[in-house]
Coordinates of C-alpha atoms (C1' of nucleotides) in Angstrom, one line a residue:
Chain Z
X1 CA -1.6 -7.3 -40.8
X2 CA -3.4 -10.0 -43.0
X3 CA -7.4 -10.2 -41.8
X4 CA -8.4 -7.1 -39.3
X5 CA -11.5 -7.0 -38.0
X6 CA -13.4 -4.3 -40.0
X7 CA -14.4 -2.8 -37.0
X8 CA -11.3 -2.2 -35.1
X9 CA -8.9 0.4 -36.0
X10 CA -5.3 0.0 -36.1
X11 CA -3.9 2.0 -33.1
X12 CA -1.6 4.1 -35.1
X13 CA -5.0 5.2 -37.7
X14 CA -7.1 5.5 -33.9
X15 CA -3.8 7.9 -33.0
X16 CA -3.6 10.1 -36.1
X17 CA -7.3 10.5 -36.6
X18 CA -7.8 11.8 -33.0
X19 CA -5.0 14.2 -33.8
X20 CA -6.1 15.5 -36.8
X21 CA -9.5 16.2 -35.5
X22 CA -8.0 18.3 -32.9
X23 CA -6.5 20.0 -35.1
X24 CA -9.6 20.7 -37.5
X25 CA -11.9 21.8 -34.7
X26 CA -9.1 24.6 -33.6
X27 CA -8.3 25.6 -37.3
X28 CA -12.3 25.5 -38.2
X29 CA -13.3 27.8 -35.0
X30 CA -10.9 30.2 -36.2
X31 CA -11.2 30.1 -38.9
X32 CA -14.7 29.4 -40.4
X33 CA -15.2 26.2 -42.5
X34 CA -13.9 28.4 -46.1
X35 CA -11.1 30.0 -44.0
X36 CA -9.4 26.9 -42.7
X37 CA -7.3 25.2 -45.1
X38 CA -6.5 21.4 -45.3
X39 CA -3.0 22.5 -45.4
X40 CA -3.1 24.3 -41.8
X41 CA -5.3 21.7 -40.3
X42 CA -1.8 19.3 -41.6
X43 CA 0.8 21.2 -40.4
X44 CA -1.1 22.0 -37.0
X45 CA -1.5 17.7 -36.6
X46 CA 2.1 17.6 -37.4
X47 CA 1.5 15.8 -40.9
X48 CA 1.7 16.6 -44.3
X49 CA -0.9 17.4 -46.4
X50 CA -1.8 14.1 -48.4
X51 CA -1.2 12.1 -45.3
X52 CA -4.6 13.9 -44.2
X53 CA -6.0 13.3 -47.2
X54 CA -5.3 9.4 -46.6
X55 CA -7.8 9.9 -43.5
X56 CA -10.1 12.4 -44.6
X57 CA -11.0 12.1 -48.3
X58 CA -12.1 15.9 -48.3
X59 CA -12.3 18.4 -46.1
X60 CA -16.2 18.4 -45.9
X61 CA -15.6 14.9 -44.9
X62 CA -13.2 16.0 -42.1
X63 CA -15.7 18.7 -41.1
X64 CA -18.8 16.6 -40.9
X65 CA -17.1 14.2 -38.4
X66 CA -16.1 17.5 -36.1
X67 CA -19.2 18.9 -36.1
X68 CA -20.6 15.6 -34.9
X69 CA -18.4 15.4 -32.3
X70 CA -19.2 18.8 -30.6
X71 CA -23.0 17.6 -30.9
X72 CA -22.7 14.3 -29.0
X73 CA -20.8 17.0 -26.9
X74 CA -23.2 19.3 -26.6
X75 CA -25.7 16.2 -25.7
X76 CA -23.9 15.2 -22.9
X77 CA -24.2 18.3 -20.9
X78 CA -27.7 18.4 -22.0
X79 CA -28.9 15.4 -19.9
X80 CA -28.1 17.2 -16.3
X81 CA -31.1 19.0 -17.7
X82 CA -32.4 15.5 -16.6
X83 CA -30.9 15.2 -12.8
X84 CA -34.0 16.4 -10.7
X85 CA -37.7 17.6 -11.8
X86 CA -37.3 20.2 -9.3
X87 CA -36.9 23.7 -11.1
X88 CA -34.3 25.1 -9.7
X89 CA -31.9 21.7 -9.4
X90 CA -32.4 20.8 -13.1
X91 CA -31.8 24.7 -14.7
X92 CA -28.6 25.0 -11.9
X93 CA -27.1 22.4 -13.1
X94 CA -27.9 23.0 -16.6
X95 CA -26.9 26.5 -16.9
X96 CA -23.5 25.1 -14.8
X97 CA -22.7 22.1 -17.5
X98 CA -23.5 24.5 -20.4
X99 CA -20.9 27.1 -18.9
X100 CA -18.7 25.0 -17.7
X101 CA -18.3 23.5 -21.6
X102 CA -18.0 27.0 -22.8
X103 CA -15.1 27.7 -20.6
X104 CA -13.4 24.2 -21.5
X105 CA -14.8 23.8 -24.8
X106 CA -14.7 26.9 -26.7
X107 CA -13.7 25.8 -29.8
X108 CA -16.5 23.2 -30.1
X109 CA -19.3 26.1 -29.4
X110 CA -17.6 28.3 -32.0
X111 CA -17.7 25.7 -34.8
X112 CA -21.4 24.9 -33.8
X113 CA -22.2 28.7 -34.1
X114 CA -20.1 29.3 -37.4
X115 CA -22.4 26.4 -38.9
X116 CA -25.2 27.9 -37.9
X117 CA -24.3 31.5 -39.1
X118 CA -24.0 29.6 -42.3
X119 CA -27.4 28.6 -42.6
X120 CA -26.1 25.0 -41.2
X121 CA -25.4 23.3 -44.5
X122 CA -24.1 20.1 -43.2
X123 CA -26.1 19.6 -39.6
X124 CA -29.6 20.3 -40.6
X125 CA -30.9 17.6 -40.5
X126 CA -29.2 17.2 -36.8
X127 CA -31.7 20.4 -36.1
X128 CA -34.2 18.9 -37.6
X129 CA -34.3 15.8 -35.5
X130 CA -32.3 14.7 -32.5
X131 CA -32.3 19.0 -31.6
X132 CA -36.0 19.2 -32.5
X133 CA -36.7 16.3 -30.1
X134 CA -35.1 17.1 -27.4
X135 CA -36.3 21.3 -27.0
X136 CA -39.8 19.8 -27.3
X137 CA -39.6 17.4 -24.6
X138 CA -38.1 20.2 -22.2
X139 CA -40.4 22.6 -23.4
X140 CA -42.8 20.4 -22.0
X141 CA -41.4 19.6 -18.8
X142 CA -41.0 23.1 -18.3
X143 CA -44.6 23.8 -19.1
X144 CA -45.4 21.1 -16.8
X145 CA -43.5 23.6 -14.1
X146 CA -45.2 25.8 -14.8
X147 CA -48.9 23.9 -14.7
X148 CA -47.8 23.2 -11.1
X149 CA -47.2 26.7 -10.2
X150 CA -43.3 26.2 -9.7
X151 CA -42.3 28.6 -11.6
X152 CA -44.2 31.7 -13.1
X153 CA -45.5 31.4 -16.9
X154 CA -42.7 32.1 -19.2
X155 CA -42.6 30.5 -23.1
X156 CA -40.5 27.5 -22.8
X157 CA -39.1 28.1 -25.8
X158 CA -37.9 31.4 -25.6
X159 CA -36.2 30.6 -21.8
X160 CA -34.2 27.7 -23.5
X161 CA -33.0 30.3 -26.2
X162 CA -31.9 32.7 -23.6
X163 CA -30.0 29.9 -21.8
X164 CA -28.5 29.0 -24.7
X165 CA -27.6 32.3 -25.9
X166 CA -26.4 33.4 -22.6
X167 CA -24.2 30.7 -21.5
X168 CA -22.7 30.0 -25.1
X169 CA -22.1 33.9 -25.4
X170 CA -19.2 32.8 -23.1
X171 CA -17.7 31.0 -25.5
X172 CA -18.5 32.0 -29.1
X173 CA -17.7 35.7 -27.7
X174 CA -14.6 34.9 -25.5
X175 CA -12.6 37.5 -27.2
X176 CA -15.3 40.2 -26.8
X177 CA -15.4 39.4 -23.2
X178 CA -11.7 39.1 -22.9
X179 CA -11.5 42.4 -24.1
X180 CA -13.4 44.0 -21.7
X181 CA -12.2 42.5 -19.3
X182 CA -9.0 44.6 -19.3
X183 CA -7.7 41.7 -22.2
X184 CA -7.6 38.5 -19.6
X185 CA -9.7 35.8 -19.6
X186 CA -11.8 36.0 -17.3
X187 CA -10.6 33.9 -13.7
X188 CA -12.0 31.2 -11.8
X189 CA -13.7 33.7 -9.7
X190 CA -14.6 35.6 -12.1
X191 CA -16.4 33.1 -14.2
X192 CA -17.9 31.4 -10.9
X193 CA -19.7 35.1 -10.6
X194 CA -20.9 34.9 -14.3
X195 CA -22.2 31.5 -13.7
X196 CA -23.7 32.5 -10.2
X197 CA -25.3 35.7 -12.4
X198 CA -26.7 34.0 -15.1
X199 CA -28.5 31.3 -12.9
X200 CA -29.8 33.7 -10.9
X201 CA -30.8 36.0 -13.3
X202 CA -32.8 33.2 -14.7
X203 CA -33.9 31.3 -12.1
X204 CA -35.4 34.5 -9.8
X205 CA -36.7 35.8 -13.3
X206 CA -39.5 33.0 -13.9
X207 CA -40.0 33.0 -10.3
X208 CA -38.4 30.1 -9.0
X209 CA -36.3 32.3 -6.7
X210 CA -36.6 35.2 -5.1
X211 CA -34.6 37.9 -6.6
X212 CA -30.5 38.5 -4.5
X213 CA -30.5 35.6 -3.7
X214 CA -27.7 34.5 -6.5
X215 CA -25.7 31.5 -5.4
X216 CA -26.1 29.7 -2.3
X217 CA -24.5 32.2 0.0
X218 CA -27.6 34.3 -0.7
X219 CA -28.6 35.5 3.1
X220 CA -29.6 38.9 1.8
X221 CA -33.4 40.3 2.2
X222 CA -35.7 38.0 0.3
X223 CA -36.6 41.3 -1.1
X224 CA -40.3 41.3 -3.4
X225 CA -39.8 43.3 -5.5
X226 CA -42.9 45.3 -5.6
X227 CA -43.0 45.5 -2.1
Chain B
X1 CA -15.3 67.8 -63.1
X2 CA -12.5 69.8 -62.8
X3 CA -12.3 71.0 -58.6
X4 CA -15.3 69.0 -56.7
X5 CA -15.8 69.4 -52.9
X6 CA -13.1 66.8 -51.8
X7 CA -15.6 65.9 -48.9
X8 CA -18.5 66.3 -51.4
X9 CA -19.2 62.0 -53.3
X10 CA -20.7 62.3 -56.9
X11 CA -24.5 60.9 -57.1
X12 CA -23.1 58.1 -58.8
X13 CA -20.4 57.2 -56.6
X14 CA -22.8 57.7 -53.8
X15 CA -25.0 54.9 -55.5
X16 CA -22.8 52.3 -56.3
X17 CA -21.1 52.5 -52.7
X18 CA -24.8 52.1 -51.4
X19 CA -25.3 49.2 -53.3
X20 CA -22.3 47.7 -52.9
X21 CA -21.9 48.1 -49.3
X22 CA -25.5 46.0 -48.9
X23 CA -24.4 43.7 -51.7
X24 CA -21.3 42.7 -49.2
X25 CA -22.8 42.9 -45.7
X26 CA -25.6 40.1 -46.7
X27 CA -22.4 38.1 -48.6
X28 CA -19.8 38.3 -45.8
X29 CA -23.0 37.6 -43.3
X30 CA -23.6 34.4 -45.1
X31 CA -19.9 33.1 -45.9
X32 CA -17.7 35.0 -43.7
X33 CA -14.5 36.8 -44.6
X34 CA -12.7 34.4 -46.6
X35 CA -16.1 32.5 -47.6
X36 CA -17.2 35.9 -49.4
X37 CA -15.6 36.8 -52.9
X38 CA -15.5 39.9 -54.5
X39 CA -17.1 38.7 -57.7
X40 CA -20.1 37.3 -55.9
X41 CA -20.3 40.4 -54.0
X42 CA -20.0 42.4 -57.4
X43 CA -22.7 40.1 -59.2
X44 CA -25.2 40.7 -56.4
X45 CA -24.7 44.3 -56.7
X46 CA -25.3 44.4 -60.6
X47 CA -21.7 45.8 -61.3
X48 CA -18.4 44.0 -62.8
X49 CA -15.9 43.0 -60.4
X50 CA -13.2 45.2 -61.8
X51 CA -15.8 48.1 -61.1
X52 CA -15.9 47.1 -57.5
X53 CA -12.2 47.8 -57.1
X54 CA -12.2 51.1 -58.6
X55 CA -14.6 51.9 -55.6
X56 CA -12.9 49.6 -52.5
X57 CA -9.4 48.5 -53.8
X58 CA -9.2 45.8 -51.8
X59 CA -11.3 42.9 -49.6
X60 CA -10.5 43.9 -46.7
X61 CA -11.3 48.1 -47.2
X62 CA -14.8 46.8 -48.4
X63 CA -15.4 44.5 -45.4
X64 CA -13.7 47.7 -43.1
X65 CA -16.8 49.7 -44.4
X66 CA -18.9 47.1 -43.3
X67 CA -17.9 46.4 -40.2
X68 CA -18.2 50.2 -39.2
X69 CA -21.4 51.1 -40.5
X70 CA -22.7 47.9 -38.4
X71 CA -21.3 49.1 -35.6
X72 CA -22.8 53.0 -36.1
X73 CA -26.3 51.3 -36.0
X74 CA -25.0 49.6 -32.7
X75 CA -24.2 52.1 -31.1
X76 CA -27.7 53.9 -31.9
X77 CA -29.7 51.3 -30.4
X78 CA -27.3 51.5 -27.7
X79 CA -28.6 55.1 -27.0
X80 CA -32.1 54.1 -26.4
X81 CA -30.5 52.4 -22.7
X82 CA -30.3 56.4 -21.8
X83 CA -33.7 57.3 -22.8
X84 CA -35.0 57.1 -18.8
X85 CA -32.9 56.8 -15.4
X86 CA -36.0 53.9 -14.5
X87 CA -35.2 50.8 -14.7
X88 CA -37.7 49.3 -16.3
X89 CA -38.1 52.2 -18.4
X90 CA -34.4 51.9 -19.8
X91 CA -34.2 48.4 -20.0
X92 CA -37.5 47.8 -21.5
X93 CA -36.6 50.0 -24.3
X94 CA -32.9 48.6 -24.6
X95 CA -33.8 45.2 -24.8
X96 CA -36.7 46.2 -27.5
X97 CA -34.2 48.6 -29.5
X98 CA -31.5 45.1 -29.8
X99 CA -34.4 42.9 -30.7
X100 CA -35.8 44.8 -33.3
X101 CA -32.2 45.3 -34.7
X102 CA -32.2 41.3 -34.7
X103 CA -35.2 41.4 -36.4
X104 CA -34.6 43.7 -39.1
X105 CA -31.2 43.7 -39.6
X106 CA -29.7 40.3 -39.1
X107 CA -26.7 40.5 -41.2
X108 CA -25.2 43.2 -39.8
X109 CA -25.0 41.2 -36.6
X110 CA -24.3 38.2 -38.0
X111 CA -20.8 39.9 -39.4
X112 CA -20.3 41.3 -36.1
X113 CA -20.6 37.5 -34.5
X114 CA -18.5 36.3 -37.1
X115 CA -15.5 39.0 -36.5
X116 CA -15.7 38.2 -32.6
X117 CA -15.9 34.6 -33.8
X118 CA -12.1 34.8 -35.3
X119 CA -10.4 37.5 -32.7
X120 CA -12.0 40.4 -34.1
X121 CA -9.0 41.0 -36.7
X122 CA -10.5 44.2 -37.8
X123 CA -12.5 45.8 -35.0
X124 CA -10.0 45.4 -32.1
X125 CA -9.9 48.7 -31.7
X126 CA -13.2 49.3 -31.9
X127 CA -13.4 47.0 -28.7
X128 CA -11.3 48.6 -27.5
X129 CA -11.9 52.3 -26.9
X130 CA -15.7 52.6 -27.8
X131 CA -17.0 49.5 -26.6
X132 CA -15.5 49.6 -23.7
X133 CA -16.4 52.9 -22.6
X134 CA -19.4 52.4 -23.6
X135 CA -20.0 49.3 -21.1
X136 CA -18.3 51.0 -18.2
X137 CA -20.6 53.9 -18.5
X138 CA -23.7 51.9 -18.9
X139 CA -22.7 49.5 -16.3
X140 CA -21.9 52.2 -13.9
X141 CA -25.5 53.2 -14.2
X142 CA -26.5 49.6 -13.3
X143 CA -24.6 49.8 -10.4
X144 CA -26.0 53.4 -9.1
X145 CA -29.6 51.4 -9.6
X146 CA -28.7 48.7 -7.6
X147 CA -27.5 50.9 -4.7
X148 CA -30.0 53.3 -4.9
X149 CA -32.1 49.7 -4.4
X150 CA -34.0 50.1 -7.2
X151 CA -32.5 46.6 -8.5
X152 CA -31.5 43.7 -6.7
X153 CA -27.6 43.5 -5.9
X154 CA -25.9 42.0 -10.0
X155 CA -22.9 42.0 -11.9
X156 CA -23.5 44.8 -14.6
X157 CA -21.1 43.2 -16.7
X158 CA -22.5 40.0 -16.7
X159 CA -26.2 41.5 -16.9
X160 CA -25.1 43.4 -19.7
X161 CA -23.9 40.3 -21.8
X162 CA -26.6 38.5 -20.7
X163 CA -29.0 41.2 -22.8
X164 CA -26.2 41.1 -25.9
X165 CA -26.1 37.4 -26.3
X166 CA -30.4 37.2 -26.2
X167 CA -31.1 40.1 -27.8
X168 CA -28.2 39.2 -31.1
X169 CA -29.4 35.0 -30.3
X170 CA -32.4 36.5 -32.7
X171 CA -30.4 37.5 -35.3
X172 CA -26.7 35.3 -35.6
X173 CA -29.2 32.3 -34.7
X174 CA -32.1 32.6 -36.4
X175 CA -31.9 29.7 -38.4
X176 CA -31.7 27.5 -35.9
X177 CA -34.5 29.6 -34.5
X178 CA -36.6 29.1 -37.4
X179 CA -35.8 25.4 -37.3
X180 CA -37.3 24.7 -34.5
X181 CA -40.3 27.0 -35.3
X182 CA -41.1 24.0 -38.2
X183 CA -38.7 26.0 -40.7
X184 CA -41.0 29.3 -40.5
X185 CA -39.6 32.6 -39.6
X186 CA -41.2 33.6 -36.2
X187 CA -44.4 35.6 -37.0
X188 CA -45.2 39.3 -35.6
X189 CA -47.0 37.7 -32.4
X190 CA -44.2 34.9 -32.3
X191 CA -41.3 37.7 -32.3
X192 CA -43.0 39.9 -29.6
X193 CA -43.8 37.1 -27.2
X194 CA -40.2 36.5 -27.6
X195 CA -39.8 40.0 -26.4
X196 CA -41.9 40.0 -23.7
X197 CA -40.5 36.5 -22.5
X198 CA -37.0 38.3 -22.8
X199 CA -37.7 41.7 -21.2
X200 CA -39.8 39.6 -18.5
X201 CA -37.3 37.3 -17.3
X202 CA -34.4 40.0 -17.3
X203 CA -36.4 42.4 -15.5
X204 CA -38.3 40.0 -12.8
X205 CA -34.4 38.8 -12.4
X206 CA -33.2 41.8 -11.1
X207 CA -35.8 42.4 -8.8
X208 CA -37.2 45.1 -11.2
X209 CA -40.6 44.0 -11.8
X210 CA -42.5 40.8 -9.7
X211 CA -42.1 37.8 -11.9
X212 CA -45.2 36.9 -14.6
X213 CA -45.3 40.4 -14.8
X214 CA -44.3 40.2 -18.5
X215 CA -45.1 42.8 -20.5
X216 CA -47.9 45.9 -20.0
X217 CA -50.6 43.4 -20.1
X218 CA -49.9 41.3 -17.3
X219 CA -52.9 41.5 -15.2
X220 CA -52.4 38.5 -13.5
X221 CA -52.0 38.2 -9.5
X222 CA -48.3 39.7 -8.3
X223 CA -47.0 37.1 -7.5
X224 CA -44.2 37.3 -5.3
X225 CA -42.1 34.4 -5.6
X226 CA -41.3 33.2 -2.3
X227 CA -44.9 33.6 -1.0
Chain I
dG1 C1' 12.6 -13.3 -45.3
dC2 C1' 8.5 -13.2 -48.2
dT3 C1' 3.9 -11.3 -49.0
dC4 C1' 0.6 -8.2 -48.8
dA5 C1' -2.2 -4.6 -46.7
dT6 C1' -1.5 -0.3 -44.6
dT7 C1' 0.6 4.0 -44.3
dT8 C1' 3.5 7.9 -45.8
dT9 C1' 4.9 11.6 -48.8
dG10 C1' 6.8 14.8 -52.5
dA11 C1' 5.4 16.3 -56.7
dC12 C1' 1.9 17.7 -59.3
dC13 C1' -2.7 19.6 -61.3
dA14 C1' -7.0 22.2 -62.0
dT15 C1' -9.7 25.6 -60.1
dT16 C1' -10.7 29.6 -57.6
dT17 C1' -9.8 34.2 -56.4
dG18 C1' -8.0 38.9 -55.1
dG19 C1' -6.3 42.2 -57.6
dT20 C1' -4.2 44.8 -62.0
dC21 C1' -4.3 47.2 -66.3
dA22 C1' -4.9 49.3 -70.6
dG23 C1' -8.1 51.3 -73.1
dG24 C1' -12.6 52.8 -73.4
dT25 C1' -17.0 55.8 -72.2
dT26 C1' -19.3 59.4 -69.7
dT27 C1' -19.7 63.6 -67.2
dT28 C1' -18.2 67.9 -65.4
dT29 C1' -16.2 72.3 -66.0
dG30 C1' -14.1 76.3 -68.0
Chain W
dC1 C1' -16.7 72.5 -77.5
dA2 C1' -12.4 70.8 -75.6
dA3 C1' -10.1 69.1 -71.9
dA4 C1' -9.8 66.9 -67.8
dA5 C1' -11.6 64.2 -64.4
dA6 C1' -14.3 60.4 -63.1
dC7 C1' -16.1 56.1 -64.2
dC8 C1' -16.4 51.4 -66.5
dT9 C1' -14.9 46.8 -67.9
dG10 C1' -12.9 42.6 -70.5
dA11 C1' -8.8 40.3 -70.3
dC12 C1' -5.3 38.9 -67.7
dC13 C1' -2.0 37.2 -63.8
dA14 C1' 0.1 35.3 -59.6
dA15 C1' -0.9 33.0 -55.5
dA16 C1' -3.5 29.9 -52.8
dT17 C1' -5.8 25.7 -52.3
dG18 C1' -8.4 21.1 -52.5
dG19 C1' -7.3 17.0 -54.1
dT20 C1' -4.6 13.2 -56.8
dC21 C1' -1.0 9.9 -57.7
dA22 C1' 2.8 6.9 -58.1
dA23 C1' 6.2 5.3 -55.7
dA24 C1' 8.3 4.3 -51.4
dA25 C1' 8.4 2.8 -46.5
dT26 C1' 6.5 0.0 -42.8
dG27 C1' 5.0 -3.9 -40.3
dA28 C1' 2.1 -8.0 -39.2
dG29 C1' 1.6 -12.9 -40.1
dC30 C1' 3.3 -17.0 -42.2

DNA sequence: GCTCATTTTGACCATTTGGTCAGGTTTTTG
DNA sequence: CAAAAACCTGACCAAATGGTCAAAATGAGC
């Protein structure tokens, strides 16, 4: 080829790229960013070593462009925070994308959390700025909830931790819950009553439900619980 | 010394272990197994690396030792779930036990995340026999709670992670915590609103406590939800 | 089929790192 | 004090690993 357009990749470069960063994000979620070897990451994306090199100068280079791909990710699943400013539509499906994405996604949640355990030396200014961004301007509509009486007073901050903590616990800590659960990954059912758990949890815990009534098949007492 | 106690460790030995052992949870904390070397390990606890062999012979003994002793002060916080048979009581106090632990002590839970984050090589069987007694117990008590009707009808299992992943979010996560506090660690008032938002939204989610009741101050009107 | 950019790859290199070892020093004990 | 045990350490080594390079193969456009 004489004059390609800058922009446009040849298809066999768009081919071994996209199958070499599969093969990083596996190799650096199990491995941690010092544990993986460019040699590994080769041999898992069926070519040798130098050949990676060809695409990836280093293997910092190779990480950063992983890492940015599990944020734009992660960003996705964040706008069904977006789908309804009623309370308990936007946090249900929410909680549900974010779960959902640790279930399918479980490498991409482990390589986020590894890079944060490190003190995230090559996303911080991610954190910084498009992260920052967007926790303040749910904080605030959850403040605005709250001003409305929708949902009891609860620090937005802290709530948004806790959903991210719990829901990505199903990934980063698979093979802890795995483990307990008799060493299976957890079912379809199984994981559809974590995800019905959680939400509720959360949702009847700053008062936008009553508590029971987990999942929509909730026909139990409405039960107050001081009464 | 010619015929020591074979149980009984030399003041010196006792030291150097000591310092060592904190020397390489903060290291392995920060880069992981195979991010952590034995030399920085040895420089950070004032001894030549050669001396830090004649004490652990290898890597992986060292980072053995480690992973145990984090464990041991685990399972202590863990006891504080049986200090009452209330509720609110035993939760109140679990959930403050793992937060403070997040608070003081965030390495050793940062090389717990990081050994679940790549399959546990070293504590499988750790997960295996203690933790998972541990969680059927506990949860068992959950589930005499809930039909004794002092909770609302949950998973244990999943309530129980739930506590883990917000509790530890504290600790593994903290920079990304302090991030998006404007880089600042959060202060005293910071951490225990944190606390209170935590305990809150657990408790008020299991039908424990009416939510806004968060914490022993909450004054405020009952609140039931669904009124 | 010639040209030239792109792609491929085996061989190679410098550095890092876990671990060893021989010989030394210190401490305990009889 | 003498011997034995415990402790200390600089120098060293083999293996692993990130990255380079020169030479070869490939393929598009004329």
């Amino acid at each position: 080829m004489r004059a390609r357009d800058k922009t446009q990749k040849s298809a066999v470069r768009e081919e071994n790229e996209r199958a070499i960063l599969k093969a990083a994000e596996e190799v650096f979620a199990e491995r941690g960013f010092r544990g993986a070897t460019t040699g590994v990451i080769a041999d898992r994306a069926g070519i040798p070593k130098a050949n990676l090199h060809y695409y990836f100068p280093t293997k910092e280079a190779l990480y950063r462009r992983v890492v940015e791909h599990i944020f734009n990710v992660w960003l996705d699943a964040a706008n069904t925070f977006d789908e309804s400013d009623d309370p308990v539509e936007a946090l249900t499906s929410y909680i549900s994308a974010k779960m959902d994405i640790s279930r399918a996604h479980p490498m991409g949640s482990k390589v986020w959390a590894n890079e944060i355990l490190h003190k995230a030396p090559v996303i911080q200014d991610y954190l910084e700025t498009t992260l920052r961004d967007w926790t303040a301007s749910r904080a605030a509509v959850i403040d605005r909830w709250i001003a409305e009486g929708k949902i009891a007073p609860v620090n937005a901050q802290y709530l948004l931790y806790m959903i991210w903590a719990t829901t990505q616990h199903y990934a980063d800590f698979n093979h802890q819950v795995d483990t307990l659960n008799g060493g299976l990954p957890l079912n379809e059912a199984q994981f559809e009553e974590a995800k019905r758990t959680v939400t509720g949890i959360i949702l009847a815990g700053i008062g936008a439900i009553p508590p029971t009534a987990v999942g929509p098949d909730a026909s139990a007492q409405p039960a107050c619980a001081d009464a």
